[in-house]
PDB file of C-alpha atoms in Angstrom:
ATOM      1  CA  UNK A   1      11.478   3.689 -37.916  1.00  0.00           C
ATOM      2  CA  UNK A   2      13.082   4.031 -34.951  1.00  0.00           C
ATOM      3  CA  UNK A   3      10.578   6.682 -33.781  1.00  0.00           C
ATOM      4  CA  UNK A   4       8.088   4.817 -34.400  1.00  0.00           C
ATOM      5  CA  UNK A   5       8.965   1.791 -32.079  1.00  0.00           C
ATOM      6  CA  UNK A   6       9.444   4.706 -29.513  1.00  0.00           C
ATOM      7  CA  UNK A   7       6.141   5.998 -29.750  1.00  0.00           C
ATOM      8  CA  UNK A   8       4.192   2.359 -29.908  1.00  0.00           C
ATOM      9  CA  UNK A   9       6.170   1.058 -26.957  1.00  0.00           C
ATOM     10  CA  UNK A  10       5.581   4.144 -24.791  1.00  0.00           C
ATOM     11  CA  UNK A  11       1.414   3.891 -26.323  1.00  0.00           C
ATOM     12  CA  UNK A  12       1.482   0.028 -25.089  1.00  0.00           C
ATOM     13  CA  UNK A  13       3.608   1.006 -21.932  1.00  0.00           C
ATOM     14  CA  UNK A  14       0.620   3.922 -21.107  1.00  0.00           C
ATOM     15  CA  UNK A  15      -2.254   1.715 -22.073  1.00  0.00           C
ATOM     16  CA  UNK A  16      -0.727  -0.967 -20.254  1.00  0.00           C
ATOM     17  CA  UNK A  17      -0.372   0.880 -17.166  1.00  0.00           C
ATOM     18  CA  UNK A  18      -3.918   2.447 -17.219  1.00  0.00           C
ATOM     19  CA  UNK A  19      -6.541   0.304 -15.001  1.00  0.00           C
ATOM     20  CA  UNK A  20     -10.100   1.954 -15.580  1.00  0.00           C
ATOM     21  CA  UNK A  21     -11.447  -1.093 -13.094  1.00  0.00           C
ATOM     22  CA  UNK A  22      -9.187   0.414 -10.365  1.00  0.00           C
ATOM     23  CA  UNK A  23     -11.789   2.019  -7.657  1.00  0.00           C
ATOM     24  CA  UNK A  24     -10.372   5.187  -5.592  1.00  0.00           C
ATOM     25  CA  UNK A  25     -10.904   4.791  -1.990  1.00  0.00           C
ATOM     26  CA  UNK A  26     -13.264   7.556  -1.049  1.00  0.00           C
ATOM     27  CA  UNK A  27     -11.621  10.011   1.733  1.00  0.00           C
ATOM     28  CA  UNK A  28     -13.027   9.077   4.992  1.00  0.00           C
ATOM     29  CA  UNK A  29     -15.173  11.327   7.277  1.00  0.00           C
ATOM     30  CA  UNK A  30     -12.450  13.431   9.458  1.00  0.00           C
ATOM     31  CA  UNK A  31     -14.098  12.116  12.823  1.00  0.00           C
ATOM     32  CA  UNK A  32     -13.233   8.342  12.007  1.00  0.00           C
ATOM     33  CA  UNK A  33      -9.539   9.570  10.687  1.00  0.00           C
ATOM     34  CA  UNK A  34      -8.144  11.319  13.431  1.00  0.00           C
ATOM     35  CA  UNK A  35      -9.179   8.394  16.072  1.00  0.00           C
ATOM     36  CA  UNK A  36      -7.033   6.199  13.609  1.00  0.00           C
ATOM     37  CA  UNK A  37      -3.955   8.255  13.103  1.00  0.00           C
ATOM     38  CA  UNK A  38      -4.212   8.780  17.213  1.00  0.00           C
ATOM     39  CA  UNK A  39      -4.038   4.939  17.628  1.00  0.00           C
ATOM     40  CA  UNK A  40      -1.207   4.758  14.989  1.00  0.00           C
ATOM     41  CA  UNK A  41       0.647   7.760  16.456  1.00  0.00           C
ATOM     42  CA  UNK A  42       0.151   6.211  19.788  1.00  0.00           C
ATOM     43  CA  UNK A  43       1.710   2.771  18.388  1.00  0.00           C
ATOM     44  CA  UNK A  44       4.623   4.493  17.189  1.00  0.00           C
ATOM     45  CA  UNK A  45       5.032   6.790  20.516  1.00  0.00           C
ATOM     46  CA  UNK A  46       4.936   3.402  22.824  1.00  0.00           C
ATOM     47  CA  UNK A  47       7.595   1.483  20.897  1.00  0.00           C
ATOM     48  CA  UNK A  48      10.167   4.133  19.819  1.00  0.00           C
ATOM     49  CA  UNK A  49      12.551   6.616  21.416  1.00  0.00           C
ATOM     50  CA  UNK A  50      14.978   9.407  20.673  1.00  0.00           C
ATOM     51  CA  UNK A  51      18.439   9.535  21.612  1.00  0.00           C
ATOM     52  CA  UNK A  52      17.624  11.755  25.010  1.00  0.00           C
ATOM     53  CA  UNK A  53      21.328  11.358  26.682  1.00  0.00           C
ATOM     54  CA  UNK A  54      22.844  12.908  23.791  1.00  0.00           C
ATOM     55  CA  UNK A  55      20.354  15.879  24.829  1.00  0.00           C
ATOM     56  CA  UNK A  56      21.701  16.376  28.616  1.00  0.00           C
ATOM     57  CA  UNK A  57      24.834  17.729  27.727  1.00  0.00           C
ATOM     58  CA  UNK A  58      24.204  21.761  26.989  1.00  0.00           C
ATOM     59  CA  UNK A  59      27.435  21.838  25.408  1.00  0.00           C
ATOM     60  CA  UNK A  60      26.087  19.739  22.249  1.00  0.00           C
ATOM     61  CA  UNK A  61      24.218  20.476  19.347  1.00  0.00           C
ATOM     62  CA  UNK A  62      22.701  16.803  18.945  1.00  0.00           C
ATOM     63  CA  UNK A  63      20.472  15.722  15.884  1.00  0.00           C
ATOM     64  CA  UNK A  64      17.556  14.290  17.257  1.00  0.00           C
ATOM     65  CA  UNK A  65      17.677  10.349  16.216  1.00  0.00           C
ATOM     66  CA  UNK A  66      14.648   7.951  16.311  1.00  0.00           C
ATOM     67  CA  UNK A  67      14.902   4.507  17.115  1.00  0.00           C
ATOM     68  CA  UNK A  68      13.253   1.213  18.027  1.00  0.00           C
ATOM     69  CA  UNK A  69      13.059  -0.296  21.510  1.00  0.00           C
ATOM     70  CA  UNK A  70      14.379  -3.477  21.090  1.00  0.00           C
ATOM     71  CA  UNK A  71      17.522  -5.529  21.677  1.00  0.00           C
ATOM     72  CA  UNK A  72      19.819  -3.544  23.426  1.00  0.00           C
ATOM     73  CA  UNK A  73      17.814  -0.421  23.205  1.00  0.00           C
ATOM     74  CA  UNK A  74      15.030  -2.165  25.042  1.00  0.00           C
ATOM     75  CA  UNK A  75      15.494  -0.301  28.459  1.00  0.00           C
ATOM     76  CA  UNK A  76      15.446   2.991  26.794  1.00  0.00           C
ATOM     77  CA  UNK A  77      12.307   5.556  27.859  1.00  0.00           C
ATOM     78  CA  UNK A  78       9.248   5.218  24.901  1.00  0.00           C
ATOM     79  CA  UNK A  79       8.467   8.622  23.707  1.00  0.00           C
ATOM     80  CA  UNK A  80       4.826   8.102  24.781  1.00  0.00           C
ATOM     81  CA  UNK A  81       6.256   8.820  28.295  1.00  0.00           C
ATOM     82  CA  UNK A  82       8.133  12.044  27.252  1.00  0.00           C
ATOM     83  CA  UNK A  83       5.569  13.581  25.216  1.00  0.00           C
ATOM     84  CA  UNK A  84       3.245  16.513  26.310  1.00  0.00           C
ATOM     85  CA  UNK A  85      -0.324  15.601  24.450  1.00  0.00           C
ATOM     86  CA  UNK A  86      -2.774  18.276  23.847  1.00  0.00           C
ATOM     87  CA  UNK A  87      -5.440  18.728  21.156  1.00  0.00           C
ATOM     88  CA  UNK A  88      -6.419  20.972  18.931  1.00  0.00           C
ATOM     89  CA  UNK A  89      -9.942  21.560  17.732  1.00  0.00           C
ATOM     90  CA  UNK A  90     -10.172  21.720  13.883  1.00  0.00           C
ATOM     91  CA  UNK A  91     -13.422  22.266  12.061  1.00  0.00           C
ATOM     92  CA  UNK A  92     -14.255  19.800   9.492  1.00  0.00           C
ATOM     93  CA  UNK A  93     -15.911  20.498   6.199  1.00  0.00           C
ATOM     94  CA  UNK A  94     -19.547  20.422   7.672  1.00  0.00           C
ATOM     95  CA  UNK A  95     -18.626  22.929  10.259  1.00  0.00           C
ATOM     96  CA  UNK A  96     -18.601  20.501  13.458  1.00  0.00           C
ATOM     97  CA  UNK A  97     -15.181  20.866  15.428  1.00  0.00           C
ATOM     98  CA  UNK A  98     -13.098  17.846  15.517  1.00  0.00           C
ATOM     99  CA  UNK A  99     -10.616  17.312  18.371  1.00  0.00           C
ATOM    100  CA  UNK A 100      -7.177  16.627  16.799  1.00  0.00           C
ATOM    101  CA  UNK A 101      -4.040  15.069  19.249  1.00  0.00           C
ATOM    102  CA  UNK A 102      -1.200  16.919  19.497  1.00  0.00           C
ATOM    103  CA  UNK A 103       2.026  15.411  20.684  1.00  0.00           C
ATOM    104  CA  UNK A 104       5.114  17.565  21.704  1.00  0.00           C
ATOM    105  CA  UNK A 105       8.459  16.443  22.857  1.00  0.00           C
ATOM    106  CA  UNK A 106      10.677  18.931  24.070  1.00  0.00           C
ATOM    107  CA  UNK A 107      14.628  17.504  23.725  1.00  0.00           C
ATOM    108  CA  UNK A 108      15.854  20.400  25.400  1.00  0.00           C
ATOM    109  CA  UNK A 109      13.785  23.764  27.103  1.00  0.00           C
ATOM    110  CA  UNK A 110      15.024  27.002  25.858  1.00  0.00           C
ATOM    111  CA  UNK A 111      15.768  29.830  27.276  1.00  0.00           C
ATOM    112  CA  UNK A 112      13.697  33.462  26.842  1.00  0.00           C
ATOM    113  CA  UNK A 113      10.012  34.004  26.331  1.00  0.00           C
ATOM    114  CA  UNK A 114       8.588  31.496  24.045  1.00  0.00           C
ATOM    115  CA  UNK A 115       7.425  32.297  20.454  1.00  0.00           C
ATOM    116  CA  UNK A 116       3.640  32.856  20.194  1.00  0.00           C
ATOM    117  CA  UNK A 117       0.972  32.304  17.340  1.00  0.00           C
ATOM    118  CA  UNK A 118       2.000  35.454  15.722  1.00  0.00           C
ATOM    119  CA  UNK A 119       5.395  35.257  15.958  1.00  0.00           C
ATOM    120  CA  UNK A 120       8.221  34.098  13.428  1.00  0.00           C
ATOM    121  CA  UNK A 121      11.061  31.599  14.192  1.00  0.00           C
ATOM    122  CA  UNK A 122      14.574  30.395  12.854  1.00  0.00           C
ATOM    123  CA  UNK A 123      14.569  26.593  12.668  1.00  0.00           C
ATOM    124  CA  UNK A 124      15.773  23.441  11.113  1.00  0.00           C
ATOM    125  CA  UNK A 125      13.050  20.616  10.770  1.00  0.00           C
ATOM    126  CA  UNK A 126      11.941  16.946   9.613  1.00  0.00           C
ATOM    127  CA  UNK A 127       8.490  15.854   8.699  1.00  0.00           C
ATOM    128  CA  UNK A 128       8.446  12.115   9.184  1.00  0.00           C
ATOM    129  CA  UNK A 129       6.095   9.356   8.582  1.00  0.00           C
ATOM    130  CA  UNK A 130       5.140   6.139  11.279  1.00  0.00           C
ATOM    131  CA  UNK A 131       7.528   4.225   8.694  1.00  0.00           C
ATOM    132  CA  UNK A 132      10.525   6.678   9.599  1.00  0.00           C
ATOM    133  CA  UNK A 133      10.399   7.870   5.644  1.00  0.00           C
ATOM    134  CA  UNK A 134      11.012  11.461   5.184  1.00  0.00           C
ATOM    135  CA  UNK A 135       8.942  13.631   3.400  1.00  0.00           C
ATOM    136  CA  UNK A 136       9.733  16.862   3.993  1.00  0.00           C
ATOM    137  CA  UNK A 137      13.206  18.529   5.830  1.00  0.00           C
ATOM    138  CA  UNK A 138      15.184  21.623   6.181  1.00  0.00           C
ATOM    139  CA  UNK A 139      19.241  21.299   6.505  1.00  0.00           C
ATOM    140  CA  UNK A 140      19.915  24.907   7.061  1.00  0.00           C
ATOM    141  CA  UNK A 141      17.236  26.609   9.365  1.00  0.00           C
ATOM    142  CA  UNK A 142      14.475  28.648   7.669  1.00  0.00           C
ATOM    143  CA  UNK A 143      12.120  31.213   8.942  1.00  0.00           C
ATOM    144  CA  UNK A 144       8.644  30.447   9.422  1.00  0.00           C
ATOM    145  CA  UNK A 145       5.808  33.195   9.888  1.00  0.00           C
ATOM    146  CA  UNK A 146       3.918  31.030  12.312  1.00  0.00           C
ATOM    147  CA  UNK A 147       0.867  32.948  10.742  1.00  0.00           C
ATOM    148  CA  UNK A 148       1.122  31.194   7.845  1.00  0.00           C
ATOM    149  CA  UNK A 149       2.042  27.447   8.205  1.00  0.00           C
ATOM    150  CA  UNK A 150       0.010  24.800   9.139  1.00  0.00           C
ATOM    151  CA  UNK A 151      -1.866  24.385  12.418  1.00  0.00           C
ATOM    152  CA  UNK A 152       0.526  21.478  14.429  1.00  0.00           C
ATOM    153  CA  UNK A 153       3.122  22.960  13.225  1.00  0.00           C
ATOM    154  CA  UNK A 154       2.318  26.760  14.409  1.00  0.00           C
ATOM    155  CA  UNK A 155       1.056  25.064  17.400  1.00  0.00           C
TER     156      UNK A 155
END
């Protein structure tokens, strides 16, 4: 019996849940996309900032922190004004290129020759979205064929 109950709660629970009325967005053309994740990006860049003090001391290993400027971080420097923007050209499903933004912040310069296109590198990383949430991050650093990983990030 009690099986039963199980399996007609978790029926009502899936039937419930089901909305065949529910329309699906259709994905938007990639030209009208990347002009609004450039003016969201750009929102985020103009009122955040990363801890860049921490950075000036070569002696320290900081994690780099993003934060609001507001209250008593309201003097600090936005990241729109410490980022290096480029673009990338990215060919869209119809075969017309598609200039993409590219936004790089450097915390702290290296030192050597930097790693090219082809190269591999040794790194820790966090994927964030414009709501801070993380959806993707390494603890311990990985390597990364740069051949083989996404465009931005190779780039």
């Amino acid at each position: 019996m009690k099986k039963n109950l199980l399996f007609i709660a978790s029926l009502i629970i899936i039937l419930v849940s089901c909305n065949k009325e529910e329309e699906v967005e259709p994905p938007r053309e990639l030209s009208v996309q990347v002009v609004a994740d450039e003016q969201g990006l750009e929102d985020f860049l103009s009122t955040h900032f990363y801890n860049y003090e921490d950075f000036q001391n070569d002696d320290l290993q900081p994690e780099l922190l993003i934060d609001s400027i507001a209250g008593e971080n309201s003097e600090k420097i936005p990241l729109i004004n410490q980022v290096k923007k480029s673009s990338i050209r990215v060919k869209n499903n119809d075969g017309v290129f598609v200039e993409h933004p590219l936004y790089t912040l450097v915390a702290r310069e290296g030192i050597g020759e930097a790693p090219t296109k082809v190269d591999s590198t040794y790194l820790s990383y966090e994927g964030i979205l414009l709501n801070k949430n993380t959806f993707d991050r390494s603890v311990a650093p990985v390597w990364f064929d740069l051949t083989s990983v996404v465009r931005g990030f190779r780039e």
